[in-house]
XYZ file of C-alpha atoms in Angstrom:
776
model
C 32.991 18.131 34.590
C 32.579 16.546 31.569
C 35.346 13.863 32.287
C 33.433 13.123 35.307
C 30.306 12.419 33.753
C 31.953 10.182 31.257
C 33.645 8.059 34.241
C 30.353 7.857 35.923
C 28.742 6.824 32.814
C 31.182 4.040 31.996
C 30.754 3.174 35.801
C 27.400 2.715 35.747
C 27.699 0.727 31.964
C 29.953 -1.844 33.852
C 27.500 -2.221 36.780
C 24.649 -2.840 34.477
C 26.969 -5.046 32.615
C 27.501 -7.062 35.933
C 23.838 -7.481 36.775
C 22.988 -8.631 33.084
C 25.763 -10.986 33.010
C 24.780 -12.729 36.043
C 21.838 -14.233 34.291
C 22.559 -13.385 30.629
C 25.284 -14.715 28.976
C 27.037 -13.036 26.285
C 26.166 -9.781 27.584
C 27.632 -6.565 26.168
C 26.919 -2.952 27.738
C 24.479 -0.949 26.202
C 25.556 2.414 25.644
C 22.971 4.145 23.254
C 21.474 7.699 24.663
C 18.756 9.664 23.500
C 15.223 8.530 22.168
C 16.093 5.208 20.960
C 12.494 4.964 19.125
C 13.223 7.595 17.097
C 16.749 6.214 16.307
C 14.865 2.892 15.384
C 12.932 4.673 12.852
C 15.704 6.844 11.737
C 17.681 3.429 11.228
C 15.134 1.729 9.327
C 14.508 4.943 7.258
C 18.070 4.606 5.829
C 17.668 0.804 5.073
C 14.663 1.641 3.160
C 16.266 4.524 1.276
C 19.080 1.713 0.392
C 16.857 -0.325 -0.743
C 14.853 1.910 -3.103
C 18.031 3.012 -4.372
C 19.139 -0.795 -5.126
C 15.927 -1.594 -6.646
C 17.033 0.125 -9.974
C 19.463 -2.648 -10.411
C 17.516 -5.387 -9.034
C 14.630 -4.925 -11.769
C 16.854 -6.545 -14.278
C 15.642 -10.144 -12.890
C 12.229 -9.582 -13.522
C 12.774 -9.173 -17.450
C 13.595 -11.409 -20.515
C 13.516 -8.693 -23.406
C 13.942 -10.319 -26.612
C 15.006 -7.717 -29.316
C 14.625 -9.428 -31.933
C 11.589 -7.768 -33.528
C 8.797 -5.737 -32.450
C 6.564 -9.357 -31.923
C 9.167 -11.082 -30.094
C 9.735 -8.180 -27.841
C 6.150 -7.863 -27.235
C 5.963 -11.612 -26.343
C 8.824 -11.320 -23.808
C 7.273 -8.587 -22.052
C 3.774 -9.784 -21.839
C 4.324 -11.045 -17.800
C 5.630 -7.431 -16.994
C 2.386 -5.767 -18.699
C 0.195 -8.149 -16.688
C 1.635 -7.463 -13.500
C 1.625 -4.077 -13.976
C -2.056 -4.186 -14.908
C -2.390 -5.908 -11.601
C -0.959 -3.391 -9.374
C -2.803 -0.661 -10.808
C -5.758 -2.382 -10.287
C -7.181 -3.550 -13.525
C -9.068 -6.535 -12.433
C -12.827 -5.875 -13.733
C -14.344 -6.665 -16.811
C -15.359 -3.280 -18.620
C -18.762 -2.850 -20.166
C -19.103 -3.398 -23.827
C -19.434 -0.315 -24.924
C -21.386 0.695 -28.221
C -21.637 4.127 -27.975
C -20.909 7.726 -26.495
C -24.185 9.247 -24.941
C -24.505 13.155 -25.544
C -25.781 15.026 -22.437
C -28.319 17.637 -23.113
C -31.445 18.871 -21.368
C -34.312 21.293 -22.049
C -32.087 24.164 -21.464
C -29.292 23.065 -23.257
C -28.122 21.545 -26.694
C -26.301 18.663 -27.442
C -23.831 21.070 -28.971
C -21.066 22.780 -26.641
C -19.701 24.488 -29.375
C -19.159 24.600 -32.930
C -16.687 25.485 -35.781
C -16.484 24.915 -39.495
C -14.328 22.295 -38.638
C -15.434 20.397 -35.605
C -18.082 20.301 -33.000
C -17.674 20.126 -29.336
C -20.220 17.594 -27.501
C -20.429 17.179 -23.349
C -20.724 13.375 -23.412
C -20.676 9.965 -20.899
C -19.844 6.445 -21.386
C -19.753 3.375 -19.551
C -16.490 1.811 -18.042
C -17.661 -0.507 -15.440
C -20.666 -1.938 -14.043
C -22.055 1.518 -12.335
C -19.229 3.529 -13.266
C -19.065 5.874 -16.346
C -16.677 8.541 -17.893
C -17.446 11.631 -18.368
C -15.981 14.392 -20.549
C -15.648 16.434 -23.760
C -15.918 14.686 -27.501
C -14.469 16.915 -30.191
C -15.894 15.546 -33.190
C -14.440 16.720 -36.920
C -16.692 17.405 -39.624
C -15.112 15.144 -42.016
C -14.237 11.461 -41.504
C -11.597 11.593 -38.579
C -7.872 10.795 -39.397
C -7.080 9.527 -36.073
C -8.402 9.263 -32.704
C -6.895 10.824 -29.336
C -7.492 10.687 -25.684
C -6.386 13.919 -24.181
C -5.817 13.297 -20.299
C -5.548 16.705 -18.528
C -4.120 16.913 -14.949
C -5.981 16.467 -12.149
C -6.594 20.223 -11.339
C -7.361 20.870 -14.883
C -10.979 20.645 -16.498
C -11.261 19.081 -19.870
C -12.602 22.596 -20.996
C -8.920 23.776 -20.672
C -7.347 21.667 -23.048
C -10.011 22.629 -25.672
C -9.733 26.382 -24.915
C -13.491 26.714 -23.915
C -12.488 27.981 -20.639
C -9.292 29.684 -19.024
C -6.343 27.850 -17.317
C -3.798 26.590 -20.175
C -1.891 28.493 -22.741
C -3.478 28.607 -26.333
C -0.318 26.958 -27.696
C -0.917 23.766 -25.012
C -4.655 23.328 -26.061
C -3.803 20.036 -27.184
C -7.514 19.113 -27.713
C -8.525 21.809 -29.541
C -5.599 21.572 -31.727
C -5.618 18.150 -32.644
C -9.362 18.470 -33.475
C -8.636 21.229 -35.741
C -6.192 19.080 -37.887
C -9.010 16.601 -38.326
C -8.747 13.914 -35.025
C -11.478 12.888 -33.188
C -10.519 13.637 -29.855
C -12.321 12.521 -26.342
C -10.983 14.519 -22.826
C -12.089 12.530 -19.973
C -12.339 13.875 -16.457
C -10.496 13.198 -13.878
C -10.718 13.226 -10.034
C -9.331 16.177 -9.112
C -7.428 17.126 -5.976
C -10.191 19.017 -4.274
C -8.753 19.097 -0.377
C -11.541 19.119 2.149
C -12.536 17.152 5.676
C -14.072 13.818 5.110
C -17.312 12.826 7.284
C -16.265 16.273 9.068
C -12.583 14.472 10.454
C -9.202 14.198 8.376
C -8.780 16.601 5.405
C -7.481 14.639 2.128
C -7.963 15.234 -1.585
C -10.564 13.656 -3.773
C -8.134 11.330 -5.047
C -6.720 10.243 -1.826
C -10.157 9.538 -0.553
C -11.229 7.004 -3.381
C -7.527 5.574 -3.169
C -7.738 4.490 0.166
C -10.826 2.035 0.382
C -9.917 1.088 -3.471
C -6.295 0.139 -2.371
C -7.277 -1.962 0.309
C -9.628 -4.052 -2.502
C -6.895 -4.490 -4.930
C -8.303 -1.549 -6.960
C -6.961 2.035 -7.513
C -7.772 5.373 -8.561
C -5.449 5.298 -11.233
C -6.851 1.990 -12.351
C -10.206 3.303 -12.560
C -9.223 6.286 -14.643
C -6.875 4.217 -16.919
C -10.233 1.878 -17.404
C -12.007 5.052 -18.841
C -9.408 5.336 -21.135
C -9.135 1.871 -22.272
C -12.765 1.842 -22.523
C -12.831 4.425 -25.088
C -9.921 2.355 -27.018
C -12.566 -0.566 -27.009
C -15.235 1.782 -28.324
C -12.697 3.319 -31.262
C -11.681 -0.357 -32.299
C -15.341 -1.172 -32.589
C -16.760 1.002 -34.627
C -13.397 1.939 -36.478
C -11.502 -1.607 -36.652
C -8.253 -2.556 -35.525
C -6.739 -0.187 -38.082
C -7.686 2.878 -36.219
C -4.794 5.090 -35.341
C -5.216 5.874 -31.488
C -3.079 7.987 -29.401
C -3.163 9.206 -25.623
C -1.934 12.397 -24.700
C -1.598 13.737 -21.290
C -0.204 16.312 -18.997
C 1.010 15.956 -15.236
C -1.597 13.158 -13.323
C -2.994 12.920 -17.187
C 0.331 12.167 -18.517
C 1.242 9.297 -15.823
C -2.083 7.914 -16.649
C -1.192 7.910 -20.283
C 1.826 5.989 -19.711
C 0.110 3.459 -17.691
C -2.706 3.277 -20.225
C -0.248 2.935 -23.233
C 2.073 0.515 -21.206
C -0.716 -2.209 -20.695
C -2.837 -2.076 -23.990
C -0.682 -2.380 -27.225
C -3.752 -1.144 -29.163
C -2.566 2.848 -28.328
C -0.581 3.724 -31.316
C 1.082 6.827 -29.551
C 1.779 8.422 -26.266
C 2.629 11.773 -25.405
C 3.565 12.580 -21.832
C 4.270 15.720 -20.275
C 5.094 16.896 -16.967
C 5.255 13.390 -15.483
C 8.296 11.661 -16.484
C 11.305 11.124 -14.127
C 12.824 8.677 -12.077
C 10.183 6.970 -9.541
C 12.562 6.466 -6.395
C 10.991 9.804 -4.864
C 7.580 8.841 -5.639
C 6.980 8.241 -1.902
C 7.043 11.998 -1.679
C 4.139 12.371 -4.598
C 0.323 12.878 -3.544
C -0.526 9.231 -1.977
C -3.141 8.370 -4.743
C 0.151 7.500 -6.959
C 1.001 4.874 -4.616
C 1.289 1.718 -6.204
C 2.365 -1.307 -4.441
C 5.344 -3.105 -5.698
C 5.809 -0.602 -8.346
C 9.719 -0.407 -8.067
C 10.140 -4.046 -7.994
C 9.696 -4.182 -11.916
C 9.126 -0.376 -12.838
C 10.420 3.015 -12.960
C 10.258 5.542 -15.492
C 12.352 4.024 -18.010
C 10.839 0.358 -17.602
C 7.229 1.766 -18.064
C 8.570 3.532 -21.452
C 9.863 0.250 -22.416
C 6.544 -1.216 -22.179
C 5.126 1.298 -24.696
C 8.104 0.300 -27.518
C 7.916 -0.400 -30.540
C 5.184 2.125 -30.323
C 5.802 5.815 -30.267
C 6.275 7.531 -26.870
C 7.309 10.916 -26.811
C 8.556 12.387 -23.535
C 8.158 16.297 -22.763
C 10.206 17.362 -19.833
C 7.754 20.127 -19.156
C 7.211 21.866 -15.847
C 5.171 19.845 -13.633
C 1.776 20.593 -11.680
C 2.659 22.619 -8.236
C 1.118 20.485 -5.568
C 1.860 20.765 -1.816
C -0.422 18.936 0.850
C -0.226 19.586 4.587
C -0.371 16.944 7.119
C -4.093 17.414 8.411
C -5.078 13.657 8.331
C -4.280 12.835 4.685
C -1.047 11.993 3.663
C 1.504 15.100 3.737
C 3.000 15.405 -0.095
C 4.426 17.650 -2.530
C 5.082 17.360 -6.342
C 7.892 19.382 -7.845
C 9.322 19.413 -11.192
C 12.415 17.734 -11.172
C 15.797 18.805 -12.583
C 15.850 18.345 -16.186
C 18.902 16.358 -16.256
C 17.644 13.404 -14.120
C 14.643 13.358 -16.357
C 16.828 12.796 -19.129
C 18.907 10.398 -17.699
C 16.119 8.381 -16.995
C 14.839 8.770 -20.649
C 18.260 7.765 -21.791
C 18.209 4.800 -19.488
C 15.168 3.627 -21.053
C 16.803 3.727 -24.672
C 19.439 1.571 -22.785
C 17.435 -1.101 -21.928
C 16.117 -1.320 -25.263
C 19.923 -1.629 -27.049
C 22.235 -4.385 -27.324
C 25.759 -4.868 -28.240
C 25.512 -3.174 -31.919
C 23.677 -0.004 -29.823
C 20.212 1.234 -29.812
C 17.637 -1.296 -31.475
C 14.697 0.251 -33.506
C 12.806 -0.486 -30.495
C 14.694 2.489 -28.526
C 14.309 4.887 -31.554
C 10.645 4.738 -30.880
C 11.039 6.833 -28.145
C 11.845 10.580 -28.508
C 12.340 13.691 -25.655
C 11.914 17.037 -25.855
C 12.460 19.785 -23.179
C 10.390 22.501 -22.687
C 11.586 26.289 -22.381
C 12.239 27.162 -18.574
C 9.227 29.214 -18.514
C 7.091 26.667 -18.061
C 3.875 28.022 -19.929
C 4.472 25.178 -22.594
C 3.194 22.154 -21.385
C 3.287 20.675 -24.950
C 6.242 21.900 -27.266
C 5.513 22.421 -30.816
C 8.163 19.629 -31.767
C 6.468 17.035 -29.472
C 2.838 18.008 -30.988
C 4.253 17.669 -34.166
C 5.815 14.233 -33.638
C 2.264 12.695 -32.554
C 0.727 14.146 -35.510
C 3.057 12.727 -37.966
C 3.166 9.480 -36.608
C -0.868 9.245 -36.713
C -0.339 10.243 -40.186
C -2.545 13.137 -39.278
C -0.017 15.708 -40.853
C 2.713 15.103 -43.534
C 6.226 15.073 -42.273
C 7.023 18.538 -43.630
C 3.912 20.267 -42.718
C 2.728 21.890 -39.167
C -0.138 21.673 -36.699
C -2.485 24.700 -37.458
C -3.108 27.219 -34.268
C -6.684 28.635 -34.752
C -8.825 30.464 -32.420
C -10.551 28.998 -29.244
C -14.461 28.568 -29.588
C -16.682 30.109 -27.240
C -18.917 27.746 -25.214
C -22.681 28.027 -26.061
C -23.259 27.399 -22.382
C -21.499 26.578 -19.365
C -21.184 23.193 -17.744
C -21.323 22.458 -13.927
C -17.875 20.887 -13.638
C -18.393 20.921 -9.543
C -21.467 18.585 -10.273
C -19.610 16.567 -12.754
C -16.975 15.871 -10.473
C -19.240 15.069 -7.518
C -20.974 12.540 -10.133
C -17.570 10.568 -11.009
C -16.470 10.692 -7.323
C -19.532 8.953 -6.080
C -19.652 6.292 -8.704
C -16.189 5.315 -8.028
C -16.968 5.150 -4.380
C -20.190 3.320 -5.088
C -18.671 0.705 -7.522
C -15.453 0.295 -4.644
C -18.196 -0.252 -1.779
C -19.979 -2.940 -4.291
C -16.612 -5.166 -4.249
C -16.565 -4.762 -0.093
C -19.964 -6.156 -0.119
C -18.622 -8.920 -2.130
C -15.171 -9.330 -0.962
C -16.176 -12.096 1.754
C -17.287 -14.236 -0.675
C -13.652 -13.671 -2.646
C -12.039 -14.754 0.663
C -13.919 -17.630 0.924
C -12.749 -18.714 -2.730
C -9.108 -17.476 -2.086
C -8.962 -19.800 1.177
C -11.835 -22.396 1.239
C -12.430 -23.768 4.600
C -15.735 -23.366 6.026
C -17.807 -23.495 2.739
C -17.631 -26.065 0.503
C -20.131 -24.313 -2.389
C -17.190 -22.068 -2.690
C -15.023 -24.691 -3.884
C -12.991 -24.654 -7.375
C -13.762 -27.373 -9.491
C -10.404 -28.763 -8.874
C -10.313 -28.115 -4.961
C -6.908 -26.068 -5.122
C -7.918 -23.744 -2.514
C -9.655 -26.192 -0.458
C -7.691 -26.306 2.730
C -7.617 -30.019 4.174
C -9.531 -29.900 7.654
C -9.500 -33.541 8.464
C -7.025 -33.537 10.906
C -4.649 -31.031 12.719
C -1.579 -32.489 10.910
C -3.157 -32.068 7.374
C -4.458 -28.522 8.467
C -1.123 -27.417 9.267
C 0.354 -28.484 6.211
C -2.352 -27.470 3.551
C -2.419 -24.086 5.138
C 1.526 -23.541 4.703
C 0.914 -22.343 0.591
C -1.387 -19.484 1.885
C 1.340 -18.267 4.481
C 3.770 -18.223 1.824
C 1.440 -16.388 -0.314
C 0.870 -13.680 2.971
C 4.356 -13.726 3.679
C 5.366 -12.767 0.102
C 2.326 -11.129 -1.631
C 0.573 -9.214 1.375
C 3.238 -8.298 4.108
C 6.343 -8.685 1.556
C 9.485 -10.389 2.800
C 13.031 -8.716 2.501
C 15.370 -11.863 1.060
C 18.574 -10.741 3.905
C 19.894 -13.023 6.337
C 19.700 -11.587 10.370
C 23.089 -10.566 11.246
C 24.284 -11.963 14.499
C 22.130 -10.866 17.595
C 25.101 -9.032 19.240
C 22.974 -8.548 22.164
C 23.653 -5.272 24.389
C 22.084 -4.726 27.929
C 21.702 -2.415 30.895
C 19.662 -2.654 33.817
C 16.619 0.142 34.435
C 14.010 -1.475 36.573
C 14.432 -3.275 40.072
C 11.320 -4.036 41.477
C 10.414 -6.328 44.270
C 9.751 -9.471 42.028
C 11.551 -8.830 39.332
C 14.410 -6.994 37.394
C 14.236 -5.091 34.240
C 16.886 -4.710 31.384
C 17.245 -2.685 28.087
C 17.873 -4.841 25.500
C 19.277 -4.178 21.909
C 19.766 -6.810 19.009
C 21.101 -6.342 15.637
C 18.464 -7.488 12.891
C 19.582 -6.063 9.234
C 22.261 -3.159 8.677
C 20.844 0.168 10.085
C 17.945 -1.980 11.594
C 17.663 -3.128 15.362
C 15.204 -4.433 17.823
C 14.711 -3.127 21.216
C 12.751 -3.865 24.352
C 12.814 -4.297 27.929
C 13.214 -7.654 29.214
C 11.460 -8.247 32.613
C 12.842 -11.458 34.658
C 11.498 -12.546 37.761
C 13.665 -12.872 40.729
C 12.432 -16.200 42.003
C 13.756 -18.052 39.033
C 15.570 -20.881 40.299
C 18.871 -22.774 38.936
C 18.095 -24.626 35.969
C 14.369 -23.718 35.380
C 13.154 -22.768 31.828
C 10.387 -20.509 31.907
C 7.691 -19.117 29.198
C 8.201 -15.830 27.969
C 5.281 -13.295 26.867
C 6.490 -10.853 24.173
C 4.205 -8.032 25.348
C 3.503 -5.720 22.440
C 2.568 -1.900 22.888
C 0.189 0.296 20.786
C 0.335 2.986 17.924
C 2.747 5.789 19.501
C 3.598 3.671 22.462
C 7.036 2.826 24.155
C 8.295 -0.417 26.172
C 8.385 1.583 29.068
C 4.369 2.360 28.625
C 3.517 -1.178 29.232
C 6.226 -1.908 32.071
C 5.441 0.900 34.838
C 3.293 4.324 34.934
C -0.339 2.333 34.563
C -0.917 3.808 31.431
C -4.816 3.852 31.036
C -4.626 1.366 28.382
C -1.919 -1.211 29.034
C -2.023 -1.340 33.055
C 1.750 -2.395 33.076
C 0.482 -5.594 31.831
C 4.103 -6.908 31.092
C 5.169 -6.252 34.490
C 1.908 -7.706 35.684
C 2.700 -10.835 34.037
C 6.490 -10.820 35.218
C 5.054 -10.352 38.747
C 3.060 -14.022 38.344
C 6.294 -15.507 37.578
C 6.230 -15.146 33.304
C 9.405 -13.817 31.738
C 8.010 -11.076 29.727
C 9.742 -8.984 26.728
C 8.406 -5.692 25.573
C 9.883 -4.286 22.099
C 9.728 -1.191 20.748
C 7.723 -1.118 17.256
C 8.002 0.872 14.452
C 4.789 2.710 14.636
C 5.799 5.491 16.411
C 6.517 9.258 15.312
C 3.318 10.077 13.406
C 4.495 11.191 9.436
C 7.752 9.769 10.205
C 6.944 6.193 10.751
C 4.065 6.231 8.269
C 6.381 7.581 5.774
C 8.154 4.406 6.139
C 5.497 2.626 5.273
C 5.183 4.413 1.881
C 8.614 3.757 0.844
C 8.034 0.255 1.920
C 4.925 -0.118 -0.247
C 7.317 0.655 -3.472
C 9.553 -2.049 -2.824
C 6.406 -4.563 -2.324
C 6.869 -4.029 1.303
C 5.153 -2.962 4.350
C 6.190 -1.942 8.066
C 6.158 -5.659 8.882
C 8.613 -6.587 6.464
C 10.857 -5.085 9.111
C 8.801 -5.809 12.083
C 8.606 -9.520 11.300
C 12.188 -10.123 11.251
C 12.759 -8.104 14.409
C 10.446 -10.444 16.173
C 12.197 -13.338 14.645
C 15.354 -11.886 16.117
C 13.784 -11.479 19.275
C 12.653 -15.198 19.604
C 15.680 -16.322 18.296
C 17.696 -14.836 20.765
C 15.404 -15.357 23.687
C 15.623 -19.194 22.849
C 19.007 -18.951 23.654
C 18.666 -17.792 27.357
C 19.140 -20.702 29.467
C 16.182 -19.765 31.839
C 13.918 -19.422 28.468
C 11.661 -22.632 27.297
C 11.996 -21.425 23.810
C 8.986 -23.446 22.924
C 6.629 -21.424 25.163
C 6.976 -18.018 23.823
C 3.806 -16.352 23.222
C 2.499 -12.974 21.963
C 0.122 -10.409 23.523
C -0.821 -6.952 21.927
C -2.895 -4.249 22.366
C -4.108 -1.899 19.787
C -1.580 -1.605 16.872
C -0.043 -4.209 19.005
C -3.084 -6.073 18.370
C -2.595 -5.565 14.282
C 0.761 -7.031 15.089
C -0.981 -10.018 17.064
C -2.540 -10.866 13.831
C 0.397 -10.451 11.359
C 3.566 -11.364 13.186
C 2.502 -14.804 14.494
C 1.571 -16.184 11.332
C 5.382 -15.658 9.916
C 7.070 -16.420 13.243
C 6.217 -19.968 14.165
C 8.376 -19.640 17.461
C 5.398 -17.652 18.981
C 3.198 -20.838 20.346
C -0.006 -18.532 20.690
C -1.257 -15.371 20.049
C -3.777 -12.772 21.925
C -5.393 -9.782 19.918
C -6.466 -7.246 22.255
C -8.445 -4.093 21.612
C -8.034 -4.584 17.887
C -9.661 -7.599 16.433
C -12.375 -6.613 13.886
C -13.855 -6.943 10.368
C -10.786 -5.190 9.232
C -11.238 -4.987 5.830
C -14.516 -3.336 6.281
C -13.063 -1.190 8.828
C -10.724 0.250 6.257
C -12.801 0.126 3.340
C -16.344 1.035 4.360
C -17.428 5.022 3.334
C -20.471 4.165 5.118
C -19.223 3.796 8.628
C -18.058 6.183 11.336
C -15.809 3.542 12.587
C -13.744 3.344 9.226
C -10.384 4.441 8.744
C -11.057 6.252 5.354
C -12.089 9.326 7.768
C -8.902 9.056 9.933
C -5.346 10.207 9.865
C -3.780 6.548 9.365
C -3.339 6.971 6.040
C -0.760 4.265 5.959
C -2.973 1.664 7.274
C -4.231 -0.042 3.988
C -2.851 -2.850 2.818
C -3.105 -3.424 -1.110
C -5.418 -6.323 -2.233
C -5.848 -7.429 1.195
C -9.735 -7.383 0.953
C -9.772 -10.619 -1.363
C -7.703 -12.726 0.560
C -7.359 -12.108 4.351
C -9.196 -10.817 6.768
C -8.851 -11.242 10.401
C -10.502 -14.874 10.365
C -8.553 -15.683 7.398
C -4.931 -14.237 9.385
C -6.338 -16.226 12.371
C -6.404 -19.284 10.107
C -2.600 -19.046 9.577
C -2.005 -18.703 13.426
C -4.036 -21.740 13.643
C -3.912 -24.806 15.449
C -1.690 -22.603 17.915
C -4.052 -21.191 20.708
C -5.469 -18.096 19.678
C -7.676 -15.490 21.602
C -9.431 -12.063 21.646
C -9.429 -9.535 24.108
C -12.628 -7.035 23.550
C -14.011 -4.356 25.630
C -17.468 -3.826 25.024
C -17.042 0.130 24.529
C -13.714 -0.092 22.550
C -14.326 2.431 19.659
C -12.525 0.507 17.182
C -15.402 -1.057 15.990
C -18.848 -2.204 17.255
C -19.563 -5.698 19.211
C -21.428 -6.867 16.503
C -18.724 -6.649 13.674
C -16.394 -8.166 16.244
C -18.312 -11.497 17.028
C -19.346 -11.885 13.596
C -15.413 -12.097 12.052
C -14.506 -13.837 15.621
C -17.267 -16.778 14.878
C -15.538 -17.698 11.524
C -12.455 -18.137 13.626
C -14.308 -20.303 16.247
C -15.721 -22.586 13.800
C -12.411 -23.098 12.422
C -10.972 -24.220 15.549
C -14.288 -25.825 17.021
C -16.200 -27.207 13.969
C -13.731 -28.051 11.775
C -10.571 -28.843 13.514
C -12.016 -29.859 17.137
C -9.528 -27.816 18.791
C -12.272 -25.196 20.462
C -10.401 -25.258 23.998
C -7.673 -23.409 21.755
C -9.804 -20.593 20.645
C -11.128 -17.953 23.163
C -12.816 -14.619 23.315
C -13.285 -12.524 25.877
C -15.862 -9.293 26.307
C -15.760 -7.154 29.082
C -17.547 -3.999 30.159
C -14.555 -1.530 29.357
C -12.766 0.790 26.730
C -9.936 0.464 24.592
C -7.543 -1.186 27.158
C -5.791 -4.539 28.662
C -8.126 -6.285 30.794
C -5.947 -8.939 31.781
C -8.381 -11.421 33.330
C -9.396 -13.949 30.689
C -6.309 -13.357 29.126
C -3.989 -14.451 31.685
C -5.751 -17.452 32.542
C -5.392 -18.270 28.649
C -1.462 -17.579 29.022
C -1.390 -19.605 32.209
C -3.389 -22.585 30.381
C -1.625 -22.564 27.279
C 1.826 -21.838 28.102
C 1.692 -24.720 30.933
C 2.406 -22.410 33.768
C 0.564 -22.471 37.355
C -0.822 -19.582 38.486
C 0.521 -17.789 41.588
C -0.756 -18.916 44.848
C -2.857 -15.644 46.563
C-alpha cells in the first residue's frame, strides 16, 4: 500500500508539473507536504538562531579598542557607549538634583531606623520631569568614606537588602553591611514583576506594562531605572566633588542595571554584579522587559564588561532569580540560572577582548570573577564584597567587612503604595512623550510644516516636484530600512521555483508556489492565473496579503468573513494574483521570532521584505506578467504589511492598506485608550523608537508618489474613525496639496466591520494598474 501511495503521489506531482509548465517556465514539482506555514516559521527560526550565534563574531567590526592607556581606551569606546545609551532609552535630560527629600508624615519620623553608626531614611529624588526615584538612604554617622547605590532584584524590596524585612540572608544584606563600614548607601525601588490583568485584559508584569509603550517611543523601563541611579551619581558628584568614590552593586535585575549604568557612565568607579552575568544570546527567552533592540549587534555580556574597564568590575556567579511567566497575553518567559561554566567562559571572553599579543592588559585585570556556593543562598560572596570595599578604600586590603545585626524599623513602609507611585509616574512620563511625538516626527521628516524645520533644512523633504520628492525622500527610506525594519545584508538565493496545481475554477487556475530566499528561508503562496490569457499579453498582478494567523488558502476560497476570497475574485476580474504566506502565524511561535530578531536590530519584516522582493523578482520573469504593474493589497496584519513592505520593495507600484490604517503610534503606546495594543496579546507588535520617526503618515510618505489607498470599515475595532481620518489627512495633504497628485491617494469608508469591502479598492486597482473592468 505504501508503494502504491508513493507511486500515486509521484504521478500527481508529474501531472501538476505538466499543468504548470504549460504556462510557467522552468517549473519544478513542489513535493513538500504537511503544514507549510509551520515549516516556514521553523525555517526562519533556524535562520535567526544561526544569526544570533554568528553575532558574537560579528561584533568585532563595531569596536576599535585602543588598549594603550585608560585615556585612549575610553576615547576608543566612546561611540559604543553612546550606542548602548541610545538603545536602552537614555534620551531625556535629568532634573538638576540638589538634595534628596526625606519622606515622613504626622504619624512617622524621618528616621526609619537608627544605630550608633548609621541611620536609615525613606527618601525620594527627582530624576526626569515628573518622574522620581524612591528608596532608602543609609547615612553613616561620620563623613562617608564612599558612596554606593545598591540595586535589588525586581522582586526584592530595598528593605530586604538593608535587613529591615525578611527575604535576604544576613550575609547578603549588602546595603546594611556597606553602611556599617562607613559608606553612604542608597537603595532605589525597582518596578517589580507583579503579574496581573491590564485593563481587565491580558496578564503581564508591571515591568512589561511599562516596557510596551516606552519601547514604542524609544525609551525603556531599563533606561528609566538607569536614569534613577545616574541622577544619584549626579547628586553625589555635585555635593562631594568628582573625587568622590562611587560604586553600584546589584543582584538579579539590579545586577543587570548596575552593569548598564556603569557601562554608560564612567563616573562610577566600581561595580559588583551578581546573579545576572552570562552570554546574552539566549536573552529572547527572558522577560520581555529585558529586550533591547539591537543589543547583540554590538554587545554581549563580555562586551558590556569591557565598557566598564578600566574601572573595577566584580562579577558574581550566583543563583539567578527564578521567574516563569505563562502565556496569558503577556510575553511568556523564564529566568533560570545558567551553568557556571558558561558564565565563566563569557567572563574569560571579556578578558580576552582586553588582551593583546603580550597577554591580558591592565584593563583586563580590572575585571574579577567569583562563584557563589552551590546552595544559592549567598547572593554576594565575602570575597566579592571585600574586593568592592577595598577598591573604594573603605577597608584596608588586609581587613574584612564586619557583619553586625539588622536594625528594627520604627514603622512599616507601605511598599505597595510606593510601587504604585513609581509605576504611575513612569506611565505618565511615557504618555507625555506620546503627546509630543507628533511634533518630533515632523521635525524628523519635515514635509508639511515649515515652522518645524531645522536651521540648515537638513530634514526638509523637497516637494517642489514629484521628481525632487522621490529623490529627497530616499534617505528617509534608507533610515527606515536600516534603523526601523532592519536589513540582513545577504544576497537572495536563486529562486528555484517549485509548483503544483491546487485549484481549477471556471475562470482561473491556482498553483502553490515555493521560492528560495535565504538558507532555511523560503517564500510560499498561491498563484491564481486567469484562463482567458491570450498568448503574448502581459497583465498586472495583485499580491493579496492575509492577516494575523491567516493562510493563502483563506483568501482564495471558502469565503472567509474577513477576506471574502478577494484574491480569487480579483482573478475572476482578469488580474493575476499571488497570495503569500506571511510569518505572523503560530501564536507564541511566530512572536518568538520577533523577539529573536529584535536582539539583532531586526524585525519580522527583515525576513518578510526579502521574501516579497524574491516574489516580485520572480513574478516579473513570467511571460504573462507586466513587471511594472504589480500592486500590493493587504488586510489587518496584511495591512501592516502594506505600510511596511512597499516602502522597501520599489517593484510594488501601489499599495492598499485595509482594516489596519491608524494613528499607529497612539494605538501602540496609549495607556488611556481601550483600542491600545498595551492591553492585548500582541506583545511582538511594539517597534523600538518608531514613535519619534514614523507613524503611518510617514510610512505612506515612503510609498509616495506611488498610488496609495486605505479601506476602512466604520465598525472596524482596530481604531475609531476620527483617529484614522486624522492620520490619513496628513497623507492626503502630501499627495494633494504638496505634490499635486491627489488622484493617486484615496480612502474608502464603508458601513462594515474588519473586512475586505472590495468596491472602491477594486476600482482603484483597475484605475492605477491600467486594467479594464470586466464587462457585466
